[in-house]
CSV table of C-alpha atoms and ligand atoms in Angstrom, one decimal:
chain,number,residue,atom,x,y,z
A,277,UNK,CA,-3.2,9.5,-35.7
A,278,UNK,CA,0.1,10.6,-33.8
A,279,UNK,CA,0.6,7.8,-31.3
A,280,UNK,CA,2.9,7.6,-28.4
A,281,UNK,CA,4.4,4.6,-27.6
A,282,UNK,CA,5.6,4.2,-24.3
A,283,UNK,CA,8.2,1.3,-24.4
A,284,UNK,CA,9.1,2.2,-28.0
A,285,UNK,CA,12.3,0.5,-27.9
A,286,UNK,CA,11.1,-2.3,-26.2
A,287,UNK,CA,10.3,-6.3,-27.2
A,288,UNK,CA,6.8,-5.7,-28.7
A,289,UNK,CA,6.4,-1.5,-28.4
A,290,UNK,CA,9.3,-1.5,-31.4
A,291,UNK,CA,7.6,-4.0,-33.3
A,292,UNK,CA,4.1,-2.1,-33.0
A,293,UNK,CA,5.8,1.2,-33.8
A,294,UNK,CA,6.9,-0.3,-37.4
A,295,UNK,CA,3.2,-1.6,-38.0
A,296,UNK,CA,1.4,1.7,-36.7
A,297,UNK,CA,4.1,3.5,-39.2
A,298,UNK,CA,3.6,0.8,-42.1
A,299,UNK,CA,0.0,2.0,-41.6
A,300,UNK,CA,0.0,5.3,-42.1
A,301,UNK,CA,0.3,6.9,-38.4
A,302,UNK,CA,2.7,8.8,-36.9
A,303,UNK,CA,4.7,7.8,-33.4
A,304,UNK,CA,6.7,9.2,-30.6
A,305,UNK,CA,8.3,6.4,-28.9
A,306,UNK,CA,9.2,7.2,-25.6
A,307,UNK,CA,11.7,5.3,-23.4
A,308,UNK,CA,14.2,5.7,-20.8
A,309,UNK,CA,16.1,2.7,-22.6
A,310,UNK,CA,17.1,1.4,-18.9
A,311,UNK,CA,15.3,-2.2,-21.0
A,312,UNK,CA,15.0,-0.8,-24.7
A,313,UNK,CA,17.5,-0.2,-27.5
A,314,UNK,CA,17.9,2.9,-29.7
A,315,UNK,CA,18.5,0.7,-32.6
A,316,UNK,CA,14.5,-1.0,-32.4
A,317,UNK,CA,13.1,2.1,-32.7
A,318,UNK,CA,12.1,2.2,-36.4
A,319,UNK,CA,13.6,5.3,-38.0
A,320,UNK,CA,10.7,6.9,-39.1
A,321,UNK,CA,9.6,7.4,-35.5
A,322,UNK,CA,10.6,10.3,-33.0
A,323,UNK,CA,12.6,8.7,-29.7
A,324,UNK,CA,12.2,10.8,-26.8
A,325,UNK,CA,14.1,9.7,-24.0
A,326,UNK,CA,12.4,10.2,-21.0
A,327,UNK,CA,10.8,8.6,-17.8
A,328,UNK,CA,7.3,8.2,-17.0
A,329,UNK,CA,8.0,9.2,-13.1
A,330,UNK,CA,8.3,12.5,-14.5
A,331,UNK,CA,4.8,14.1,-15.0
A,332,UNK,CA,5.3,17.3,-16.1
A,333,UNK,CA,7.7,16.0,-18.6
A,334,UNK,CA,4.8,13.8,-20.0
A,335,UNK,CA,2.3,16.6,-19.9
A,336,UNK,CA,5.2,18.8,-22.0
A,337,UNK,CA,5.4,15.5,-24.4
A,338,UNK,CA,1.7,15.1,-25.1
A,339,UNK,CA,0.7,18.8,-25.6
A,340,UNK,CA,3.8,19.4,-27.7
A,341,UNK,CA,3.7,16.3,-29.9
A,342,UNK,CA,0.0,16.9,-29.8
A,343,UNK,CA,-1.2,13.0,-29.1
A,344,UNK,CA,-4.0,11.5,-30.1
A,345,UNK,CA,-3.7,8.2,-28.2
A,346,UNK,CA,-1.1,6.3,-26.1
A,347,UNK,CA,-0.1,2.8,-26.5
A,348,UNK,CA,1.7,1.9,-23.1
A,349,UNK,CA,4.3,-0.7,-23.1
A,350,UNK,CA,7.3,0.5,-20.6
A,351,UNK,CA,6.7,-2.2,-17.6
A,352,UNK,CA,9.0,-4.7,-15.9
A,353,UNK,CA,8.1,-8.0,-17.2
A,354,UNK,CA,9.7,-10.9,-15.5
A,355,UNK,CA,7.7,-12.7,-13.4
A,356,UNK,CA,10.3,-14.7,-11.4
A,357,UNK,CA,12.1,-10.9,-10.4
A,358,UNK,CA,8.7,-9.8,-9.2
A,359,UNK,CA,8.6,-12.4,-6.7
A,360,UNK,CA,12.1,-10.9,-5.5
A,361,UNK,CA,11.7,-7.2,-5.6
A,362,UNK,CA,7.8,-6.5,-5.9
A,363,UNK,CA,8.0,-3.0,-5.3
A,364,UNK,CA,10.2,-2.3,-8.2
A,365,UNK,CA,6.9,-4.0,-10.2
A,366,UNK,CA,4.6,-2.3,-8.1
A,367,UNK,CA,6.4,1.4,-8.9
A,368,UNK,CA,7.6,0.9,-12.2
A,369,UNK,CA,4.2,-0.8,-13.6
A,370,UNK,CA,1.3,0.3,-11.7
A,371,UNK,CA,2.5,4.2,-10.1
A,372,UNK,CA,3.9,5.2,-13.3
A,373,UNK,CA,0.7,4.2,-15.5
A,374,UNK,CA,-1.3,6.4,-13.0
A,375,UNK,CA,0.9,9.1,-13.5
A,376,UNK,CA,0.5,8.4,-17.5
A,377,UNK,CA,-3.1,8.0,-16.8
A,378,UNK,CA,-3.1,11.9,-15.1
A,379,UNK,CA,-0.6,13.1,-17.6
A,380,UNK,CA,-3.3,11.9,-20.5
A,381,UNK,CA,-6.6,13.2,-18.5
A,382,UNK,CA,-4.8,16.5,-18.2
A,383,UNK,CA,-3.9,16.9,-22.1
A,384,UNK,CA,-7.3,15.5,-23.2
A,385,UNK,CA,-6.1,12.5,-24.3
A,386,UNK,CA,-8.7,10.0,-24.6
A,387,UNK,CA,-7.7,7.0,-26.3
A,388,UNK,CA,-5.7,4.3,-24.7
A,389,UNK,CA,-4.0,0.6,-25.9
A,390,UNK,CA,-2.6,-1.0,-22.3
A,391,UNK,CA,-0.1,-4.3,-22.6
A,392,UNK,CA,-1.5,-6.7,-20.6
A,393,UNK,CA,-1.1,-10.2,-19.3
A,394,UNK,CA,-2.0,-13.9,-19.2
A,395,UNK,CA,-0.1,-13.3,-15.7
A,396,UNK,CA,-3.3,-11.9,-14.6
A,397,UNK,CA,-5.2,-15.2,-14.2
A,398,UNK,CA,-2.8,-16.9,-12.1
A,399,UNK,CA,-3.6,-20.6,-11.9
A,400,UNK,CA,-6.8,-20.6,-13.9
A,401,UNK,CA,-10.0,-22.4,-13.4
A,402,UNK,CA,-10.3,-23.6,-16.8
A,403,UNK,CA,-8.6,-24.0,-19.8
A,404,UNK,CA,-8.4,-22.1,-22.4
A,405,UNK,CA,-8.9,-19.1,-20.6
A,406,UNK,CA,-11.2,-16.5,-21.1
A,407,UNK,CA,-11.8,-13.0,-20.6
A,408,UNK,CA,-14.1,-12.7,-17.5
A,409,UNK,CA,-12.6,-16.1,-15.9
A,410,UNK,CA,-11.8,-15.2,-12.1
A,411,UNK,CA,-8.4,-13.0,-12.1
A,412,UNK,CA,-5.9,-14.0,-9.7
A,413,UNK,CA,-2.5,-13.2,-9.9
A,414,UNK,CA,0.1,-15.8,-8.6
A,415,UNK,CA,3.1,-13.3,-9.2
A,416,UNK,CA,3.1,-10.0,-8.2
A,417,UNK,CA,3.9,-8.8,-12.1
A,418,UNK,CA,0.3,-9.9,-12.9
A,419,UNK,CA,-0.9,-8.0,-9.4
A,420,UNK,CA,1.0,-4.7,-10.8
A,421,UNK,CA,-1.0,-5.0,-13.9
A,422,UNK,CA,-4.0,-6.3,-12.7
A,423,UNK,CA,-3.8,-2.8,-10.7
A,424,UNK,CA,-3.9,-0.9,-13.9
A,425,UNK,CA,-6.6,-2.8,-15.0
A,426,UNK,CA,-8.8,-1.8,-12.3
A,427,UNK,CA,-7.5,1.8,-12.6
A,428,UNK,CA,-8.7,1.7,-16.2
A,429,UNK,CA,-12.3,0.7,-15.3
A,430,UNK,CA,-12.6,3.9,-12.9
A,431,UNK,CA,-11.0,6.5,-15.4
A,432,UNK,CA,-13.2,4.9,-18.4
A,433,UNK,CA,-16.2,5.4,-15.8
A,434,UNK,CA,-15.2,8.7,-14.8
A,435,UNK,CA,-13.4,10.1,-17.0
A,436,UNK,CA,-15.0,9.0,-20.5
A,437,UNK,CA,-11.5,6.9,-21.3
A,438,UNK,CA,-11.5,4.8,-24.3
A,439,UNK,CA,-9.6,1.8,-23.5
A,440,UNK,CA,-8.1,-1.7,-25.3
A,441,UNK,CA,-6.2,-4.4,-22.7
A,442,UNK,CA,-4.5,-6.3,-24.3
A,443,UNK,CA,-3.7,-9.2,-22.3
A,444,UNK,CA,-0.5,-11.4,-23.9
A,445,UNK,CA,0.4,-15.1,-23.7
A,446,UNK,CA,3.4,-15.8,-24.2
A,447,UNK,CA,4.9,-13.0,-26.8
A,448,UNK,CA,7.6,-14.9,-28.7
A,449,UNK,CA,9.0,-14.4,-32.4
A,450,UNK,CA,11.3,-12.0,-34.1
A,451,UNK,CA,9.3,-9.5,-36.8
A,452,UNK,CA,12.4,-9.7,-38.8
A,453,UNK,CA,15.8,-11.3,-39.1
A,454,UNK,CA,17.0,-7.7,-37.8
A,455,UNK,CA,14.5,-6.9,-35.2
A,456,UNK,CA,13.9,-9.4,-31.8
A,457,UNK,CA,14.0,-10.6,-28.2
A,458,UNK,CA,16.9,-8.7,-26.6
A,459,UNK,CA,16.4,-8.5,-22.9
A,460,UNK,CA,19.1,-8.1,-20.3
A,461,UNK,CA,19.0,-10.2,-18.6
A,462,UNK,CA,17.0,-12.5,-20.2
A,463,UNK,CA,14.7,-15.1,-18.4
A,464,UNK,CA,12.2,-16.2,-20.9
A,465,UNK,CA,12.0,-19.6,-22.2
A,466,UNK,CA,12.4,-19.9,-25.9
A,467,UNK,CA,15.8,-17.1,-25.9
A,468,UNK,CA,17.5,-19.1,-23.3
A,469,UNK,CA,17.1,-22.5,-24.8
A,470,UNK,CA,18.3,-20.5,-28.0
A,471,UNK,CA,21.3,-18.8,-26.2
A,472,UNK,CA,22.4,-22.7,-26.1
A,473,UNK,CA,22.2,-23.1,-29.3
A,474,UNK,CA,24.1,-20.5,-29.8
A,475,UNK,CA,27.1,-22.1,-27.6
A,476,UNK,CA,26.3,-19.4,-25.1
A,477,UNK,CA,25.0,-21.1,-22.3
A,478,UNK,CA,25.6,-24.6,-21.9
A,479,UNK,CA,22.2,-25.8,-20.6
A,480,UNK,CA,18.8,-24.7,-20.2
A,481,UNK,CA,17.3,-24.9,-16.4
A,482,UNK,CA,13.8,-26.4,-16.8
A,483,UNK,CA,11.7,-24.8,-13.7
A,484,UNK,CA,9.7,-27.4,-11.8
A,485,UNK,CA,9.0,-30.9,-13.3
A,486,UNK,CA,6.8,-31.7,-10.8
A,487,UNK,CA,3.8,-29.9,-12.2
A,488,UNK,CA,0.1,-31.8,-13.2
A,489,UNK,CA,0.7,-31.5,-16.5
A,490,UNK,CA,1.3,-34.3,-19.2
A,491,UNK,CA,5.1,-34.2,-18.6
A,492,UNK,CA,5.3,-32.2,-15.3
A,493,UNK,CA,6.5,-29.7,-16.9
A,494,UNK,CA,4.6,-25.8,-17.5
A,495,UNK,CA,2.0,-25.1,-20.2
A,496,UNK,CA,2.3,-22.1,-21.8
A,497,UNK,CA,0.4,-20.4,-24.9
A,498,UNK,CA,3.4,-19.1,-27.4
A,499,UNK,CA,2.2,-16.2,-29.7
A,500,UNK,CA,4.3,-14.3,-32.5
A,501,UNK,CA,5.1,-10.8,-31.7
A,502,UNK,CA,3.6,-10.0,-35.8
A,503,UNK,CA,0.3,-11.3,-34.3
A,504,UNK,CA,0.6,-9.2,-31.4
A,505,UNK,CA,1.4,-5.9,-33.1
A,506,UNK,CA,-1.5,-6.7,-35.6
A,507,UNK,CA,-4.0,-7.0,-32.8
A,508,UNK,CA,-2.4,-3.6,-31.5
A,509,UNK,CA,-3.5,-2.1,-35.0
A,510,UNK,CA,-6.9,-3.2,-34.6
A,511,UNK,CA,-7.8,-2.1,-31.4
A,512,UNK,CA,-6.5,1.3,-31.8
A,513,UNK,CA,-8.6,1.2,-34.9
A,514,UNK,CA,-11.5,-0.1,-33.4
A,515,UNK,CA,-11.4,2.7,-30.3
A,516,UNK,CA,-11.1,5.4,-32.7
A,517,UNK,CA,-14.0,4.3,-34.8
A,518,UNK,CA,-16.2,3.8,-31.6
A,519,UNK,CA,-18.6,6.1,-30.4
A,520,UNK,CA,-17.8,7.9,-27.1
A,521,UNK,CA,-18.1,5.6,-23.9
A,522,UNK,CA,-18.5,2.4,-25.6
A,523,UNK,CA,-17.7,-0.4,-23.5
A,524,UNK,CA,-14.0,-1.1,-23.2
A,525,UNK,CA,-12.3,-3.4,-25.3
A,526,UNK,CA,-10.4,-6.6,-23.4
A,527,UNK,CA,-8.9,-9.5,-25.3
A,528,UNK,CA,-6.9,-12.5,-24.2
A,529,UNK,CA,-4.1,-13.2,-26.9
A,530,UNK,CA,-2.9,-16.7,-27.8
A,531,UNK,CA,-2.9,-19.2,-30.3
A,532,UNK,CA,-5.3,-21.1,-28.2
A,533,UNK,CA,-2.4,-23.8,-28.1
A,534,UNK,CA,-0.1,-25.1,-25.1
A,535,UNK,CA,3.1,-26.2,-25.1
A,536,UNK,CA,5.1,-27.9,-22.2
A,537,UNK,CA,8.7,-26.6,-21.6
A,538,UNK,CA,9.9,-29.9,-22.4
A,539,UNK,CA,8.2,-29.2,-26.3
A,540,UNK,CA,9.5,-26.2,-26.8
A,541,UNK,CA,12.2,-27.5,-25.9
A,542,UNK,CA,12.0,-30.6,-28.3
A,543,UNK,CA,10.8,-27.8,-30.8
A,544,UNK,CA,14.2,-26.3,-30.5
A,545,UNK,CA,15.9,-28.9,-31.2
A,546,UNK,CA,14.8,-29.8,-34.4
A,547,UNK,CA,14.6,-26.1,-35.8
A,548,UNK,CA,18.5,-25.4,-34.3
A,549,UNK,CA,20.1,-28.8,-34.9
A,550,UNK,CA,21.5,-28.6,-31.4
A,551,UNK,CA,20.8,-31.0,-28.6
A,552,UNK,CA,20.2,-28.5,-26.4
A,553,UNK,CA,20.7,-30.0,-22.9
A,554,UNK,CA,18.2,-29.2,-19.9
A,555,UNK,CA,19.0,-29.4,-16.5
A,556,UNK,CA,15.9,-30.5,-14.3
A,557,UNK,CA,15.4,-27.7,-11.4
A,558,UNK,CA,13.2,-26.6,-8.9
A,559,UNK,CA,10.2,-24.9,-9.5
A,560,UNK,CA,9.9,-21.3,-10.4
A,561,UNK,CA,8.0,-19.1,-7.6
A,562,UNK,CA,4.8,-18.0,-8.8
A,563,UNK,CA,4.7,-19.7,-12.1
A,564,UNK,CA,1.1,-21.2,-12.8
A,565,UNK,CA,1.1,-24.7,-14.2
A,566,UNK,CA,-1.0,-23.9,-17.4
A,567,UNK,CA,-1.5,-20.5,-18.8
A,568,UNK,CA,-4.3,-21.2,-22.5
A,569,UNK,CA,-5.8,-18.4,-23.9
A,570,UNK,CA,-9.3,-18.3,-26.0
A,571,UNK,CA,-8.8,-15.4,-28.0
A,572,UNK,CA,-12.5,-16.4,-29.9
A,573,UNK,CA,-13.5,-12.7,-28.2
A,574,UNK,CA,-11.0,-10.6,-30.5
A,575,UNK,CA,-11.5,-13.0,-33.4
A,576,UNK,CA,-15.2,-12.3,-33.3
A,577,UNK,CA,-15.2,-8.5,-32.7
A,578,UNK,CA,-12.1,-7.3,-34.0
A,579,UNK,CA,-11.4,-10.5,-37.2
A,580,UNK,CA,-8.1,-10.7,-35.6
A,581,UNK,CA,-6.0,-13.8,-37.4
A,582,UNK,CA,-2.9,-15.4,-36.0
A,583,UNK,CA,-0.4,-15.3,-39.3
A,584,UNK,CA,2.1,-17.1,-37.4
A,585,UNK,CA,0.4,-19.7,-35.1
A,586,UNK,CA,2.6,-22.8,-35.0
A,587,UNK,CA,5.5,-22.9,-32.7
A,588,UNK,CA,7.9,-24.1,-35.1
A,589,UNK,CA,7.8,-20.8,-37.3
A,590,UNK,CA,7.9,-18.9,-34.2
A,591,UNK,CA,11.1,-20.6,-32.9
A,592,UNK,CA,12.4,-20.5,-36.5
A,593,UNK,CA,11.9,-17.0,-36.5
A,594,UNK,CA,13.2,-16.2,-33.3
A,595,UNK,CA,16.2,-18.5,-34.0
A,596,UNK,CA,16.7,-16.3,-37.3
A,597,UNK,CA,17.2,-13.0,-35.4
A,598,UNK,CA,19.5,-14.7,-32.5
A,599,UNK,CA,22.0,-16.5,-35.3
A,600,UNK,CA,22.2,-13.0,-36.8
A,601,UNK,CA,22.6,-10.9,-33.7
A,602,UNK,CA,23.5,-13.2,-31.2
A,603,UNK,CA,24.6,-10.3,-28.8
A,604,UNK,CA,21.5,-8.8,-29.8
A,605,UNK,CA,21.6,-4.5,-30.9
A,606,UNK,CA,24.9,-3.0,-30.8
A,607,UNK,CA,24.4,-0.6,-28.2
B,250,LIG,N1,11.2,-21.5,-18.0
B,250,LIG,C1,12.1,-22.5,-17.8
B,250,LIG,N2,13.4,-22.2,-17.9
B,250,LIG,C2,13.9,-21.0,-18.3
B,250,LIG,C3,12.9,-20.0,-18.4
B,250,LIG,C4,11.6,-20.2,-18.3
B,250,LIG,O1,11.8,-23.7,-17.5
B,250,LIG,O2,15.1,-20.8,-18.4
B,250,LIG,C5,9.8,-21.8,-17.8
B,250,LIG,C6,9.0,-21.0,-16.8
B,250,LIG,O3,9.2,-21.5,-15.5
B,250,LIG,C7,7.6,-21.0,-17.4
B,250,LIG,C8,7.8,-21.1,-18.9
B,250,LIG,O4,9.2,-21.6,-19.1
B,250,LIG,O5,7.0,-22.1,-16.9
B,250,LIG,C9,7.7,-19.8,-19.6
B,250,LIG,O6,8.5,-18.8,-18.9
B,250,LIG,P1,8.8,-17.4,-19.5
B,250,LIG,O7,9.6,-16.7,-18.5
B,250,LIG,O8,9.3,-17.5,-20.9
B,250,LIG,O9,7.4,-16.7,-19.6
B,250,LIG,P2,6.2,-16.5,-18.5
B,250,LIG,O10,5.2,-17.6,-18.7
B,250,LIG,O11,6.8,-16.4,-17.1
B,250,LIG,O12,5.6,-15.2,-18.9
């Protein structure tokens, strides 16, 4: 299939771009690289640099490059900003997926993978967390998404869309020693606490101490960005193997495993060698205490496998691509 890969340059779009080449497809990443870096795009894919507020540039895209499904991963993900400028999530996540969405439904294109998020459960009524537990964002990143979600429902009703959401934990990991984690600026847990290791950053900030959970700290569900992209594989394999308006496909992604900041932290340590001191701080706005998937639902349907479940490999591997580019891509 010829696959377009919105956020191509991106985190976890890059590292589904090499697996959708490694298995035998053929991808346009697209990206306006205001977040991504030329360098993650594998070199066997097309770049097009481009934005997805501009629809008739996406309808030229799809009908030109001829497009046979979309895998949309261009979004604003940090859910502290979102709590400071919630339009830019609102705009950036949710308007420009409708105008994707139009831009497919005008070029016929039917098949859809959407990135997700645990962020869409807020503070959960049970743990782990499965897919039709009660969604209710505490950040308004999990509200922009949560929007496309609902978007999706109508346009698969309506409009005979095929659709995967795929709804990450927490994506952590490097692929490869060359390829990982390079936001800017970068708020999530397990780069900052390895940006001290480093000698970048003196400290890490642990947000909120105060939380019910065993050490007060927040639980999160760490999940390698191989295990990710794998899942990516199958459920583009599984829509275009379905027949037309079957039911669409929703998965929770996790290892089914928590881990308080204070472990990952502790994690860290012993994987770096480096004390890595943590400052106690106030909580972050609009962080839940415990975020667990299930992911039995894609195991059963789909015989997705975590390869890379245990934390320590995924710091290991994350720590791999940081020693080696510790100001992440050249560019
Ligand atoms: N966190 C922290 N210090 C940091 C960054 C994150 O204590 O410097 C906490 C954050 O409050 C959350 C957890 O680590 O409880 C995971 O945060 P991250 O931003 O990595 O992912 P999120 O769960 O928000 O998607």
């Amino acid at each position: 299939m010829k696959v377009l890969v919105t956020g191509g340059a991106g985190y976890i779009g890059s590292v589904v771009a090499d697996e959708l080449l490694q298995a035998g497809h053929q991808v346009v990443a697209f990206d306006n690289l205001s977040r991504g870096h030329r360098q993650a795009v594998p070199k066997n894919a097309e770049l097009v640099v481009g934005d997805l507020a501009d629809r008739a540039g996406l309808d030229q895209l799809l009908r030109s490059r001829a497009i046979d499904a979309v895998m949309h991963f261009a979004a604003l993900i940090e859910a502290g900003e979102s709590m400071k400028a919630p339009q830019e999530f609102f705009r950036n996540n949710t308007a420009n997926a409708l105008t994707l969405l139009e831009a497919m439904l005008a070029a016929g294109v039917k098949r859809f993978v959407f990135s997700s998020t645990a962020a869409l459960f807020g503070n959960p009524e049970r743990t782990p967390i499965e897919e039709d537990d009660r969604l209710q964002p505490t950040n308004a990143y999990g509200e922009s998404k949560l929007l496309v979600e609902r978007m999706l429902t109508w346009f698969h009703q309506i409009h005979g869309l095929g659709y995967a959401s795929l709804r990450y934990f927490n994506a952590a990991g490097a692929s490869r020693p060359d390829k990982g984690e390079a936001h800017q600026p970068e708020t999530h847990l397990i780069p900052r606490i390895l940006q001290v290791a480093l000698g970048r950053t003196k400290h890490v900030n642990i947000f909120g101490t105060d939380y019910s959970t065993p050490d007060g700290t927040c639980v999160r569900d760490y999940i390698h960005v191989s295990d990710l992209a794998h899942a990516h594989l199958l459920a583009l394999h599984a829509l275009e193997n379905s027949p037309k308006n079957s039911s669409p496909l929703i998965y929770n992604l996790g290892n089914g495993q928590g881990f308080s900041v204070r472990q990952v932290v502790e994690v860290a340590r012993n994987v770096t060698g480096h004390p890595i001191p943590v400052i106690e701080s106030p909580r972050r706005p609009g962080d839940p205490a415990v975020l667990i998937a299930s992911s039995e639902k894609i195991r059963r349907d789909l015989g997705w496998q975590p390869r890379f479940g245990d934390l320590k490999s995924i710091v290991e591997s994350a720590w791999q691509w940081h020693r080696a580019y510790p100001n992440g891509y050249p560019d």
